[in-house]
JSON list of N, CA and C in Angstrom, two decimals:
[
{"chain": "A", "resi": 1, "resn": "GLU", "atom": "N", "xyz": [-6.11, 7.77, -4.41]},
{"chain": "A", "resi": 1, "resn": "GLU", "atom": "CA", "xyz": [-5.80, 6.63, -3.65]},
{"chain": "A", "resi": 1, "resn": "GLU", "atom": "C", "xyz": [-5.37, 6.78, -2.26]},
{"chain": "A", "resi": 2, "resn": "GLU", "atom": "N", "xyz": [-4.03, 7.63, -2.59]},
{"chain": "A", "resi": 2, "resn": "GLU", "atom": "CA", "xyz": [-3.38, 7.81, -1.09]},
{"chain": "A", "resi": 2, "resn": "GLU", "atom": "C", "xyz": [-4.26, 8.44, -0.01]},
{"chain": "A", "resi": 3, "resn": "ASP", "atom": "N", "xyz": [-5.27, 9.20, -0.11]},
{"chain": "A", "resi": 3, "resn": "ASP", "atom": "CA", "xyz": [-6.49, 9.55, 0.47]},
{"chain": "A", "resi": 3, "resn": "ASP", "atom": "C", "xyz": [-7.11, 8.58, 1.50]},
{"chain": "A", "resi": 4, "resn": "ALA", "atom": "N", "xyz": [-7.43, 7.42, 0.31]},
{"chain": "A", "resi": 4, "resn": "ALA", "atom": "CA", "xyz": [-8.04, 6.07, 0.89]},
{"chain": "A", "resi": 4, "resn": "ALA", "atom": "C", "xyz": [-7.55, 5.25, 1.58]},
{"chain": "A", "resi": 5, "resn": "ARG", "atom": "N", "xyz": [-6.03, 5.24, 1.66]},
{"chain": "A", "resi": 5, "resn": "ARG", "atom": "CA", "xyz": [-4.82, 4.72, 2.12]},
{"chain": "A", "resi": 5, "resn": "ARG", "atom": "C", "xyz": [-4.69, 4.99, 3.95]},
{"chain": "A", "resi": 6, "resn": "SER", "atom": "N", "xyz": [-4.62, 6.60, 3.78]},
{"chain": "A", "resi": 6, "resn": "SER", "atom": "CA", "xyz": [-5.06, 7.01, 5.04]},
{"chain": "A", "resi": 6, "resn": "SER", "atom": "C", "xyz": [-6.12, 6.99, 5.73]},
{"chain": "A", "resi": 7, "resn": "ARG", "atom": "N", "xyz": [-7.16, 6.61, 5.42]},
{"chain": "A", "resi": 7, "resn": "ARG", "atom": "CA", "xyz": [-8.13, 6.17, 6.13]},
{"chain": "A", "resi": 7, "resn": "ARG", "atom": "C", "xyz": [-8.32, 4.94, 7.04]},
{"chain": "A", "resi": 8, "resn": "VAL", "atom": "N", "xyz": [-7.50, 3.98, 6.66]},
{"chain": "A", "resi": 8, "resn": "VAL", "atom": "CA", "xyz": [-7.76, 2.91, 7.03]},
{"chain": "A", "resi": 8, "resn": "VAL", "atom": "C", "xyz": [-6.95, 2.30, 8.34]},
{"chain": "A", "resi": 9, "resn": "PRO", "atom": "N", "xyz": [-7.38, 1.91, 9.35]},
{"chain": "A", "resi": 9, "resn": "PRO", "atom": "CA", "xyz": [-6.92, 1.84, 10.72]},
{"chain": "A", "resi": 9, "resn": "PRO", "atom": "C", "xyz": [-5.57, 0.88, 10.53]},
{"chain": "A", "resi": 10, "resn": "LYS", "atom": "N", "xyz": [-4.53, 1.44, 11.05]},
{"chain": "A", "resi": 10, "resn": "LYS", "atom": "CA", "xyz": [-3.20, 0.65, 10.84]},
{"chain": "A", "resi": 10, "resn": "LYS", "atom": "C", "xyz": [-3.65, -1.23, 11.16]},
{"chain": "A", "resi": 11, "resn": "GLY", "atom": "N", "xyz": [-2.94, -2.06, 10.60]},
{"chain": "A", "resi": 11, "resn": "GLY", "atom": "CA", "xyz": [-3.00, -3.33, 11.01]},
{"chain": "A", "resi": 11, "resn": "GLY", "atom": "C", "xyz": [-4.13, -4.04, 10.18]},
{"chain": "A", "resi": 12, "resn": "CYS", "atom": "N", "xyz": [-5.01, -3.00, 9.86]},
{"chain": "A", "resi": 12, "resn": "CYS", "atom": "CA", "xyz": [-6.12, -3.51, 8.78]},
{"chain": "A", "resi": 12, "resn": "CYS", "atom": "C", "xyz": [-5.70, -4.11, 7.43]},
{"chain": "A", "resi": 13, "resn": "ARG", "atom": "N", "xyz": [-6.11, -5.41, 6.52]},
{"chain": "A", "resi": 13, "resn": "ARG", "atom": "CA", "xyz": [-6.20, -5.60, 5.42]},
{"chain": "A", "resi": 13, "resn": "ARG", "atom": "C", "xyz": [-6.68, -4.81, 4.95]},
{"chain": "A", "resi": 14, "resn": "TYR", "atom": "N", "xyz": [-6.62, -4.34, 3.63]},
{"chain": "A", "resi": 14, "resn": "TYR", "atom": "CA", "xyz": [-7.30, -3.77, 2.70]},
{"chain": "A", "resi": 14, "resn": "TYR", "atom": "C", "xyz": [-6.98, -3.70, 1.10]},
{"chain": "A", "resi": 15, "resn": "VAL", "atom": "N", "xyz": [-7.55, -3.67, 0.10]},
{"chain": "A", "resi": 15, "resn": "VAL", "atom": "CA", "xyz": [-7.26, -3.44, -1.13]},
{"chain": "A", "resi": 15, "resn": "VAL", "atom": "C", "xyz": [-8.37, -2.19, -1.72]},
{"chain": "A", "resi": 16, "resn": "ILE", "atom": "N", "xyz": [-7.31, -1.71, -2.51]},
{"chain": "A", "resi": 16, "resn": "ILE", "atom": "CA", "xyz": [-7.84, -0.32, -3.08]},
{"chain": "A", "resi": 16, "resn": "ILE", "atom": "C", "xyz": [-8.36, -0.16, -4.43]},
{"chain": "A", "resi": 17, "resn": "GLY", "atom": "N", "xyz": [-9.36, -0.47, -4.65]},
{"chain": "A", "resi": 17, "resn": "GLY", "atom": "CA", "xyz": [-9.90, -0.67, -6.48]},
{"chain": "A", "resi": 17, "resn": "GLY", "atom": "C", "xyz": [-10.25, 0.69, -7.23]},
{"chain": "A", "resi": 18, "resn": "MET", "atom": "N", "xyz": [-9.82, 0.76, -8.19]},
{"chain": "A", "resi": 18, "resn": "MET", "atom": "CA", "xyz": [-10.35, 2.30, -8.88]},
{"chain": "A", "resi": 18, "resn": "MET", "atom": "C", "xyz": [-11.03, 1.96, -10.05]},
{"chain": "A", "resi": 19, "resn": "ALA", "atom": "N", "xyz": [-12.24, 2.82, -9.82]},
{"chain": "A", "resi": 19, "resn": "ALA", "atom": "CA", "xyz": [-13.25, 2.55, -11.37]},
{"chain": "A", "resi": 19, "resn": "ALA", "atom": "C", "xyz": [-14.20, 3.49, -11.17]},
{"chain": "A", "resi": 20, "resn": "SER", "atom": "N", "xyz": [-14.35, 4.19, -12.28]},
{"chain": "A", "resi": 20, "resn": "SER", "atom": "CA", "xyz": [-15.11, 5.28, -12.42]},
{"chain": "A", "resi": 20, "resn": "SER", "atom": "C", "xyz": [-16.66, 5.01, -12.25]},
{"chain": "A", "resi": 21, "resn": "PRO", "atom": "N", "xyz": [-17.24, 5.34, -11.57]},
{"chain": "A", "resi": 21, "resn": "PRO", "atom": "CA", "xyz": [-18.78, 5.46, -11.67]},
{"chain": "A", "resi": 21, "resn": "PRO", "atom": "C", "xyz": [-19.60, 5.96, -12.68]},
{"chain": "A", "resi": 22, "resn": "TYR", "atom": "N", "xyz": [-19.12, 7.05, -13.55]},
{"chain": "A", "resi": 22, "resn": "TYR", "atom": "CA", "xyz": [-19.66, 7.46, -14.80]},
{"chain": "A", "resi": 22, "resn": "TYR", "atom": "C", "xyz": [-19.53, 6.68, -15.81]},
{"chain": "A", "resi": 23, "resn": "THR", "atom": "N", "xyz": [-18.61, 5.81, -16.18]},
{"chain": "A", "resi": 23, "resn": "THR", "atom": "CA", "xyz": [-18.79, 5.02, -17.19]},
{"chain": "A", "resi": 23, "resn": "THR", "atom": "C", "xyz": [-19.38, 3.66, -17.39]},
{"chain": "A", "resi": 24, "resn": "ASN", "atom": "N", "xyz": [-19.83, 3.17, -18.41]},
{"chain": "A", "resi": 24, "resn": "ASN", "atom": "CA", "xyz": [-20.03, 1.73, -18.00]},
{"chain": "A", "resi": 24, "resn": "ASN", "atom": "C", "xyz": [-19.41, 0.75, -18.88]},
{"chain": "A", "resi": 25, "resn": "ASP", "atom": "N", "xyz": [-18.20, 0.57, -18.37]},
{"chain": "A", "resi": 25, "resn": "ASP", "atom": "CA", "xyz": [-16.94, -0.10, -18.86]},
{"chain": "A", "resi": 25, "resn": "ASP", "atom": "C", "xyz": [-16.72, -1.63, -18.17]},
{"chain": "A", "resi": 26, "resn": "GLY", "atom": "N", "xyz": [-17.78, -2.12, -17.74]},
{"chain": "A", "resi": 26, "resn": "GLY", "atom": "CA", "xyz": [-17.71, -3.32, -17.25]},
{"chain": "A", "resi": 26, "resn": "GLY", "atom": "C", "xyz": [-17.05, -3.16, -15.37]},
{"chain": "A", "resi": 27, "resn": "VAL", "atom": "N", "xyz": [-17.54, -1.78, -15.00]},
{"chain": "A", "resi": 27, "resn": "VAL", "atom": "CA", "xyz": [-17.16, -1.65, -13.85]},
{"chain": "A", "resi": 27, "resn": "VAL", "atom": "C", "xyz": [-17.22, -2.68, -12.33]},
{"chain": "A", "resi": 28, "resn": "SER", "atom": "N", "xyz": [-18.49, -3.15, -12.68]},
{"chain": "A", "resi": 28, "resn": "SER", "atom": "CA", "xyz": [-18.87, -4.17, -11.75]},
{"chain": "A", "resi": 28, "resn": "SER", "atom": "C", "xyz": [-17.82, -5.70, -11.73]},
{"chain": "A", "resi": 29, "resn": "GLY", "atom": "N", "xyz": [-17.75, -5.93, -12.81]},
{"chain": "A", "resi": 29, "resn": "GLY", "atom": "CA", "xyz": [-16.70, -6.97, -13.17]},
{"chain": "A", "resi": 29, "resn": "GLY", "atom": "C", "xyz": [-15.39, -6.78, -12.88]},
{"chain": "A", "resi": 30, "resn": "GLN", "atom": "N", "xyz": [-15.03, -5.76, -13.08]},
{"chain": "A", "resi": 30, "resn": "GLN", "atom": "CA", "xyz": [-13.56, -4.77, -12.82]},
{"chain": "A", "resi": 30, "resn": "GLN", "atom": "C", "xyz": [-13.40, -5.10, -11.53]},
{"chain": "A", "resi": 31, "resn": "LEU", "atom": "N", "xyz": [-14.57, -4.42, -10.79]},
{"chain": "A", "resi": 31, "resn": "LEU", "atom": "CA", "xyz": [-13.71, -4.32, -9.09]},
{"chain": "A", "resi": 31, "resn": "LEU", "atom": "C", "xyz": [-14.17, -5.58, -8.42]},
{"chain": "A", "resi": 32, "resn": "ALA", "atom": "N", "xyz": [-15.13, -6.28, -8.94]},
{"chain": "A", "resi": 32, "resn": "ALA", "atom": "CA", "xyz": [-15.69, -7.76, -8.39]},
{"chain": "A", "resi": 32, "resn": "ALA", "atom": "C", "xyz": [-14.27, -8.34, -8.40]},
{"chain": "A", "resi": 33, "resn": "LYS", "atom": "N", "xyz": [-13.47, -8.44, -9.71]},
{"chain": "A", "resi": 33, "resn": "LYS", "atom": "CA", "xyz": [-11.89, -9.36, -9.57]},
{"chain": "A", "resi": 33, "resn": "LYS", "atom": "C", "xyz": [-10.84, -8.68, -8.74]},
{"chain": "A", "resi": 34, "resn": "GLN", "atom": "N", "xyz": [-11.18, -7.42, -8.40]},
{"chain": "A", "resi": 34, "resn": "GLN", "atom": "CA", "xyz": [-10.19, -6.73, -7.67]},
{"chain": "A", "resi": 34, "resn": "GLN", "atom": "C", "xyz": [-10.60, -7.17, -5.90]},
{"chain": "A", "resi": 35, "resn": "PHE", "atom": "N", "xyz": [-11.91, -6.90, -5.74]},
{"chain": "A", "resi": 35, "resn": "PHE", "atom": "CA", "xyz": [-12.34, -7.37, -4.22]},
{"chain": "A", "resi": 35, "resn": "PHE", "atom": "C", "xyz": [-12.71, -8.94, -4.05]},
{"chain": "A", "resi": 36, "resn": "ARG", "atom": "N", "xyz": [-12.52, -9.86, -4.93]},
{"chain": "A", "resi": 36, "resn": "ARG", "atom": "CA", "xyz": [-12.58, -11.23, -4.39]},
{"chain": "A", "resi": 36, "resn": "ARG", "atom": "C", "xyz": [-11.97, -11.82, -3.35]},
{"chain": "A", "resi": 37, "resn": "ASP", "atom": "N", "xyz": [-11.16, -11.12, -2.73]},
{"chain": "A", "resi": 37, "resn": "ASP", "atom": "CA", "xyz": [-10.38, -11.89, -1.70]},
{"chain": "A", "resi": 37, "resn": "ASP", "atom": "C", "xyz": [-10.29, -10.80, -0.09]},
{"chain": "A", "resi": 38, "resn": "VAL", "atom": "N", "xyz": [-11.35, -10.09, -0.34]},
{"chain": "A", "resi": 38, "resn": "VAL", "atom": "CA", "xyz": [-11.89, -9.25, 0.76]},
{"chain": "A", "resi": 38, "resn": "VAL", "atom": "C", "xyz": [-12.86, -9.80, 1.75]},
{"chain": "A", "resi": 39, "resn": "ASP", "atom": "N", "xyz": [-13.18, -9.36, 2.92]},
{"chain": "A", "resi": 39, "resn": "ASP", "atom": "CA", "xyz": [-14.39, -9.15, 3.88]},
{"chain": "A", "resi": 39, "resn": "ASP", "atom": "C", "xyz": [-15.68, -8.75, 3.19]},
{"chain": "A", "resi": 40, "resn": "VAL", "atom": "N", "xyz": [-15.11, -7.25, 3.43]},
{"chain": "A", "resi": 40, "resn": "VAL", "atom": "CA", "xyz": [-16.26, -6.39, 2.74]},
{"chain": "A", "resi": 40, "resn": "VAL", "atom": "C", "xyz": [-15.93, -5.24, 2.02]},
{"chain": "A", "resi": 41, "resn": "ILE", "atom": "N", "xyz": [-16.88, -5.04, 1.00]},
{"chain": "A", "resi": 41, "resn": "ILE", "atom": "CA", "xyz": [-16.35, -3.86, 0.21]},
{"chain": "A", "resi": 41, "resn": "ILE", "atom": "C", "xyz": [-17.18, -2.71, 0.15]},
{"chain": "A", "resi": 42, "resn": "GLY", "atom": "N", "xyz": [-16.34, -1.53, 0.71]},
{"chain": "A", "resi": 42, "resn": "GLY", "atom": "CA", "xyz": [-16.89, -0.40, 0.52]},
{"chain": "A", "resi": 42, "resn": "GLY", "atom": "C", "xyz": [-16.67, 0.59, -0.88]},
{"chain": "A", "resi": 43, "resn": "LEU", "atom": "N", "xyz": [-18.05, 1.14, -1.05]},
{"chain": "A", "resi": 43, "resn": "LEU", "atom": "CA", "xyz": [-17.70, 1.82, -2.18]},
{"chain": "A", "resi": 43, "resn": "LEU", "atom": "C", "xyz": [-17.86, 3.38, -1.61]},
{"chain": "A", "resi": 44, "resn": "ASN", "atom": "N", "xyz": [-16.94, 3.99, -1.68]},
{"chain": "A", "resi": 44, "resn": "ASN", "atom": "CA", "xyz": [-16.67, 5.54, -1.21]},
{"chain": "A", "resi": 44, "resn": "ASN", "atom": "C", "xyz": [-17.04, 6.43, -1.81]},
{"chain": "A", "resi": 45, "resn": "CYS", "atom": "N", "xyz": [-17.51, 6.39, -3.25]},
{"chain": "A", "resi": 45, "resn": "CYS", "atom": "CA", "xyz": [-17.72, 7.45, -4.01]},
{"chain": "A", "resi": 45, "resn": "CYS", "atom": "C", "xyz": [-19.25, 7.61, -4.18]},
{"chain": "A", "resi": 46, "resn": "LEU", "atom": "N", "xyz": [-19.59, 8.92, -3.78]},
{"chain": "A", "resi": 46, "resn": "LEU", "atom": "CA", "xyz": [-21.14, 9.23, -3.94]},
{"chain": "A", "resi": 46, "resn": "LEU", "atom": "C", "xyz": [-21.80, 8.59, -5.35]},
{"chain": "A", "resi": 47, "resn": "GLY", "atom": "N", "xyz": [-21.12, 8.64, -6.41]},
{"chain": "A", "resi": 47, "resn": "GLY", "atom": "CA", "xyz": [-21.34, 8.27, -7.41]},
{"chain": "A", "resi": 47, "resn": "GLY", "atom": "C", "xyz": [-21.76, 6.75, -7.65]},
{"chain": "A", "resi": 48, "resn": "TYR", "atom": "N", "xyz": [-21.43, 6.04, -6.90]},
{"chain": "A", "resi": 48, "resn": "TYR", "atom": "CA", "xyz": [-21.80, 4.84, -6.65]},
{"chain": "A", "resi": 48, "resn": "TYR", "atom": "C", "xyz": [-23.18, 4.68, -6.61]},
{"chain": "A", "resi": 49, "resn": "GLY", "atom": "N", "xyz": [-23.96, 3.49, -7.39]},
{"chain": "A", "resi": 49, "resn": "GLY", "atom": "CA", "xyz": [-25.19, 3.67, -7.08]},
{"chain": "A", "resi": 49, "resn": "GLY", "atom": "C", "xyz": [-25.58, 2.06, -6.44]},
{"chain": "A", "resi": 50, "resn": "GLY", "atom": "N", "xyz": [-27.34, 1.99, -6.19]},
{"chain": "A", "resi": 50, "resn": "GLY", "atom": "CA", "xyz": [-27.45, 0.93, -5.90]},
{"chain": "A", "resi": 50, "resn": "GLY", "atom": "C", "xyz": [-27.70, -0.35, -6.76]},
{"chain": "A", "resi": 51, "resn": "ARG", "atom": "N", "xyz": [-27.51, 0.05, -8.19]},
{"chain": "A", "resi": 51, "resn": "ARG", "atom": "CA", "xyz": [-27.31, -1.12, -8.98]},
{"chain": "A", "resi": 51, "resn": "ARG", "atom": "C", "xyz": [-25.83, -2.06, -9.19]},
{"chain": "A", "resi": 52, "resn": "LEU", "atom": "N", "xyz": [-24.90, -0.96, -8.61]},
{"chain": "A", "resi": 52, "resn": "LEU", "atom": "CA", "xyz": [-23.47, -1.49, -8.75]},
{"chain": "A", "resi": 52, "resn": "LEU", "atom": "C", "xyz": [-23.24, -2.32, -7.36]},
{"chain": "A", "resi": 53, "resn": "GLU", "atom": "N", "xyz": [-24.18, -1.77, -6.25]},
{"chain": "A", "resi": 53, "resn": "GLU", "atom": "CA", "xyz": [-23.86, -2.33, -4.91]},
{"chain": "A", "resi": 53, "resn": "GLU", "atom": "C", "xyz": [-24.58, -3.54, -5.45]},
{"chain": "A", "resi": 54, "resn": "ALA", "atom": "N", "xyz": [-25.81, -3.82, -5.88]},
{"chain": "A", "resi": 54, "resn": "ALA", "atom": "CA", "xyz": [-26.25, -5.13, -6.23]},
{"chain": "A", "resi": 54, "resn": "ALA", "atom": "C", "xyz": [-25.24, -6.01, -6.66]},
{"chain": "A", "resi": 55, "resn": "GLU", "atom": "N", "xyz": [-24.88, -5.58, -8.04]},
{"chain": "A", "resi": 55, "resn": "GLU", "atom": "CA", "xyz": [-24.05, -6.35, -8.86]},
{"chain": "A", "resi": 55, "resn": "GLU", "atom": "C", "xyz": [-22.85, -6.68, -8.21]},
{"chain": "A", "resi": 56, "resn": "LEU", "atom": "N", "xyz": [-22.08, -6.48, -7.51]},
{"chain": "A", "resi": 56, "resn": "LEU", "atom": "CA", "xyz": [-21.11, -6.23, -6.84]},
{"chain": "A", "resi": 56, "resn": "LEU", "atom": "C", "xyz": [-21.47, -7.49, -5.60]},
{"chain": "A", "resi": 57, "resn": "GLY", "atom": "N", "xyz": [-22.35, -7.54, -5.01]},
{"chain": "A", "resi": 57, "resn": "GLY", "atom": "CA", "xyz": [-22.60, -8.43, -4.12]},
{"chain": "A", "resi": 57, "resn": "GLY", "atom": "C", "xyz": [-22.83, -9.88, -4.71]},
{"chain": "A", "resi": 58, "resn": "ARG", "atom": "N", "xyz": [-23.73, -9.71, -5.77]},
{"chain": "A", "resi": 58, "resn": "ARG", "atom": "CA", "xyz": [-24.32, -10.82, -6.40]},
{"chain": "A", "resi": 58, "resn": "ARG", "atom": "C", "xyz": [-22.61, -11.70, -6.71]},
{"chain": "A", "resi": 59, "resn": "ALA", "atom": "N", "xyz": [-21.58, -10.57, -7.75]},
{"chain": "A", "resi": 59, "resn": "ALA", "atom": "CA", "xyz": [-20.64, -11.12, -8.34]},
{"chain": "A", "resi": 59, "resn": "ALA", "atom": "C", "xyz": [-19.46, -11.84, -7.21]},
{"chain": "A", "resi": 60, "resn": "THR", "atom": "N", "xyz": [-19.47, -11.02, -6.16]},
{"chain": "A", "resi": 60, "resn": "THR", "atom": "CA", "xyz": [-18.41, -11.30, -5.03]},
{"chain": "A", "resi": 60, "resn": "THR", "atom": "C", "xyz": [-19.25, -12.50, -3.74]},
{"chain": "A", "resi": 61, "resn": "GLY", "atom": "N", "xyz": [-20.30, -11.99, -3.65]},
{"chain": "A", "resi": 61, "resn": "GLY", "atom": "CA", "xyz": [-21.05, -12.91, -2.26]},
{"chain": "A", "resi": 61, "resn": "GLY", "atom": "C", "xyz": [-20.64, -11.94, -0.87]},
{"chain": "A", "resi": 62, "resn": "LYS", "atom": "N", "xyz": [-19.93, -11.24, -1.67]},
{"chain": "A", "resi": 62, "resn": "LYS", "atom": "CA", "xyz": [-19.80, -10.25, 0.15]},
{"chain": "A", "resi": 62, "resn": "LYS", "atom": "C", "xyz": [-20.38, -9.01, 0.28]},
{"chain": "A", "resi": 63, "resn": "PRO", "atom": "N", "xyz": [-20.76, -8.80, 1.48]},
{"chain": "A", "resi": 63, "resn": "PRO", "atom": "CA", "xyz": [-21.33, -7.50, 1.94]},
{"chain": "A", "resi": 63, "resn": "PRO", "atom": "C", "xyz": [-20.74, -6.29, 1.09]},
{"chain": "A", "resi": 64, "resn": "VAL", "atom": "N", "xyz": [-21.68, -5.26, 0.65]},
{"chain": "A", "resi": 64, "resn": "VAL", "atom": "CA", "xyz": [-21.28, -4.00, -0.12]},
{"chain": "A", "resi": 64, "resn": "VAL", "atom": "C", "xyz": [-21.81, -3.09, 1.19]},
{"chain": "A", "resi": 65, "resn": "VAL", "atom": "N", "xyz": [-20.87, -1.91, 1.19]},
{"chain": "A", "resi": 65, "resn": "VAL", "atom": "CA", "xyz": [-21.22, -0.72, 1.97]},
{"chain": "A", "resi": 65, "resn": "VAL", "atom": "C", "xyz": [-21.29, 0.40, 0.84]},
{"chain": "A", "resi": 66, "resn": "LEU", "atom": "N", "xyz": [-22.34, 0.94, 0.58]},
{"chain": "A", "resi": 66, "resn": "LEU", "atom": "CA", "xyz": [-22.25, 2.17, -0.26]},
{"chain": "A", "resi": 66, "resn": "LEU", "atom": "C", "xyz": [-22.69, 3.43, 0.51]},
{"chain": "A", "resi": 67, "resn": "ALA", "atom": "N", "xyz": [-21.52, 4.53, -0.06]},
{"chain": "A", "resi": 67, "resn": "ALA", "atom": "CA", "xyz": [-21.56, 5.61, 0.64]},
{"chain": "A", "resi": 67, "resn": "ALA", "atom": "C", "xyz": [-22.65, 6.63, 0.76]},
{"chain": "A", "resi": 68, "resn": "ARG", "atom": "N", "xyz": [-23.14, 6.43, -0.27]},
{"chain": "A", "resi": 68, "resn": "ARG", "atom": "CA", "xyz": [-24.45, 7.47, 0.00]},
{"chain": "A", "resi": 68, "resn": "ARG", "atom": "C", "xyz": [-25.43, 7.07, 0.69]},
{"chain": "A", "resi": 69, "resn": "ARG", "atom": "N", "xyz": [-25.59, 5.34, 1.04]},
{"chain": "A", "resi": 69, "resn": "ARG", "atom": "CA", "xyz": [-26.59, 5.28, 2.00]},
{"chain": "A", "resi": 69, "resn": "ARG", "atom": "C", "xyz": [-26.12, 5.20, 3.15]},
{"chain": "A", "resi": 70, "resn": "ALA", "atom": "N", "xyz": [-24.77, 5.38, 3.32]},
{"chain": "A", "resi": 70, "resn": "ALA", "atom": "CA", "xyz": [-24.36, 5.33, 4.94]},
{"chain": "A", "resi": 70, "resn": "ALA", "atom": "C", "xyz": [-24.44, 6.52, 5.21]},
{"chain": "A", "resi": 71, "resn": "LEU", "atom": "N", "xyz": [-24.24, 7.80, 4.25]},
{"chain": "A", "resi": 71, "resn": "LEU", "atom": "CA", "xyz": [-24.31, 8.98, 4.32]},
{"chain": "A", "resi": 71, "resn": "LEU", "atom": "C", "xyz": [-25.76, 9.28, 5.14]},
{"chain": "A", "resi": 72, "resn": "ALA", "atom": "N", "xyz": [-26.50, 9.14, 4.14]},
{"chain": "A", "resi": 72, "resn": "ALA", "atom": "CA", "xyz": [-28.00, 9.13, 4.07]},
{"chain": "A", "resi": 72, "resn": "ALA", "atom": "C", "xyz": [-28.28, 8.72, 5.83]},
{"chain": "A", "resi": 73, "resn": "LYS", "atom": "N", "xyz": [-27.86, 7.40, 6.11]},
{"chain": "A", "resi": 73, "resn": "LYS", "atom": "CA", "xyz": [-28.46, 7.02, 7.33]},
{"chain": "A", "resi": 73, "resn": "LYS", "atom": "C", "xyz": [-28.21, 7.89, 8.60]},
{"chain": "A", "resi": 74, "resn": "ALA", "atom": "N", "xyz": [-26.81, 8.39, 8.18]},
{"chain": "A", "resi": 74, "resn": "ALA", "atom": "CA", "xyz": [-25.95, 9.15, 9.59]},
{"chain": "A", "resi": 74, "resn": "ALA", "atom": "C", "xyz": [-26.84, 10.52, 9.51]},
{"chain": "A", "resi": 75, "resn": "VAL", "atom": "N", "xyz": [-27.16, 10.93, 8.51]},
{"chain": "A", "resi": 75, "resn": "VAL", "atom": "CA", "xyz": [-27.79, 12.21, 8.46]},
{"chain": "A", "resi": 75, "resn": "VAL", "atom": "C", "xyz": [-29.33, 12.10, 8.81]},
{"chain": "A", "resi": 76, "resn": "GLY", "atom": "N", "xyz": [-29.80, 10.95, 8.73]},
{"chain": "A", "resi": 76, "resn": "GLY", "atom": "CA", "xyz": [-31.42, 10.58, 8.92]},
{"chain": "A", "resi": 76, "resn": "GLY", "atom": "C", "xyz": [-31.37, 10.67, 10.71]},
{"chain": "A", "resi": 77, "resn": "GLN", "atom": "N", "xyz": [-30.36, 9.93, 11.16]},
{"chain": "A", "resi": 77, "resn": "GLN", "atom": "CA", "xyz": [-29.71, 9.59, 12.61]},
{"chain": "A", "resi": 77, "resn": "GLN", "atom": "C", "xyz": [-29.84, 11.46, 13.36]},
{"chain": "A", "resi": 78, "resn": "LEU", "atom": "N", "xyz": [-29.25, 12.10, 12.59]},
{"chain": "A", "resi": 78, "resn": "LEU", "atom": "CA", "xyz": [-28.69, 13.43, 13.17]},
{"chain": "A", "resi": 78, "resn": "LEU", "atom": "C", "xyz": [-30.34, 14.38, 13.59]},
{"chain": "A", "resi": 79, "resn": "VAL", "atom": "N", "xyz": [-30.66, 14.18, 12.11]},
{"chain": "A", "resi": 79, "resn": "VAL", "atom": "CA", "xyz": [-32.25, 14.80, 11.85]},
{"chain": "A", "resi": 79, "resn": "VAL", "atom": "C", "xyz": [-33.12, 14.27, 13.27]},
{"chain": "A", "resi": 80, "resn": "ALA", "atom": "N", "xyz": [-33.07, 13.40, 13.15]},
{"chain": "A", "resi": 80, "resn": "ALA", "atom": "CA", "xyz": [-34.46, 12.32, 14.04]},
{"chain": "A", "resi": 80, "resn": "ALA", "atom": "C", "xyz": [-33.68, 12.86, 15.76]},
{"chain": "A", "resi": 81, "resn": "ALA", "atom": "N", "xyz": [-32.55, 12.91, 15.80]},
{"chain": "A", "resi": 81, "resn": "ALA", "atom": "CA", "xyz": [-31.98, 13.01, 17.36]},
{"chain": "A", "resi": 81, "resn": "ALA", "atom": "C", "xyz": [-32.73, 14.39, 17.71]},
{"chain": "A", "resi": 82, "resn": "GLU", "atom": "N", "xyz": [-32.80, 15.55, 16.77]},
{"chain": "A", "resi": 82, "resn": "GLU", "atom": "CA", "xyz": [-32.88, 16.58, 17.03]},
{"chain": "A", "resi": 82, "resn": "GLU", "atom": "C", "xyz": [-34.48, 16.98, 17.49]}
]
């Protein structure tokens, strides 16, 4: 959690939620409650997948940024530039 806090620019409002992507213990519902008052949701664990991304988007009506998708796009751009 402290590592995540250090990456947020000063002055930005944020909420850090914790849930394991490796269990099926109502993760989407748990995270949806934690993130109901934010503008954008960022899932920064590579274990989070598209299903959770879609469930959170539906449950909150907020845009969701998935780390594995952002990483894949960045790598694709680097490879295409060579």
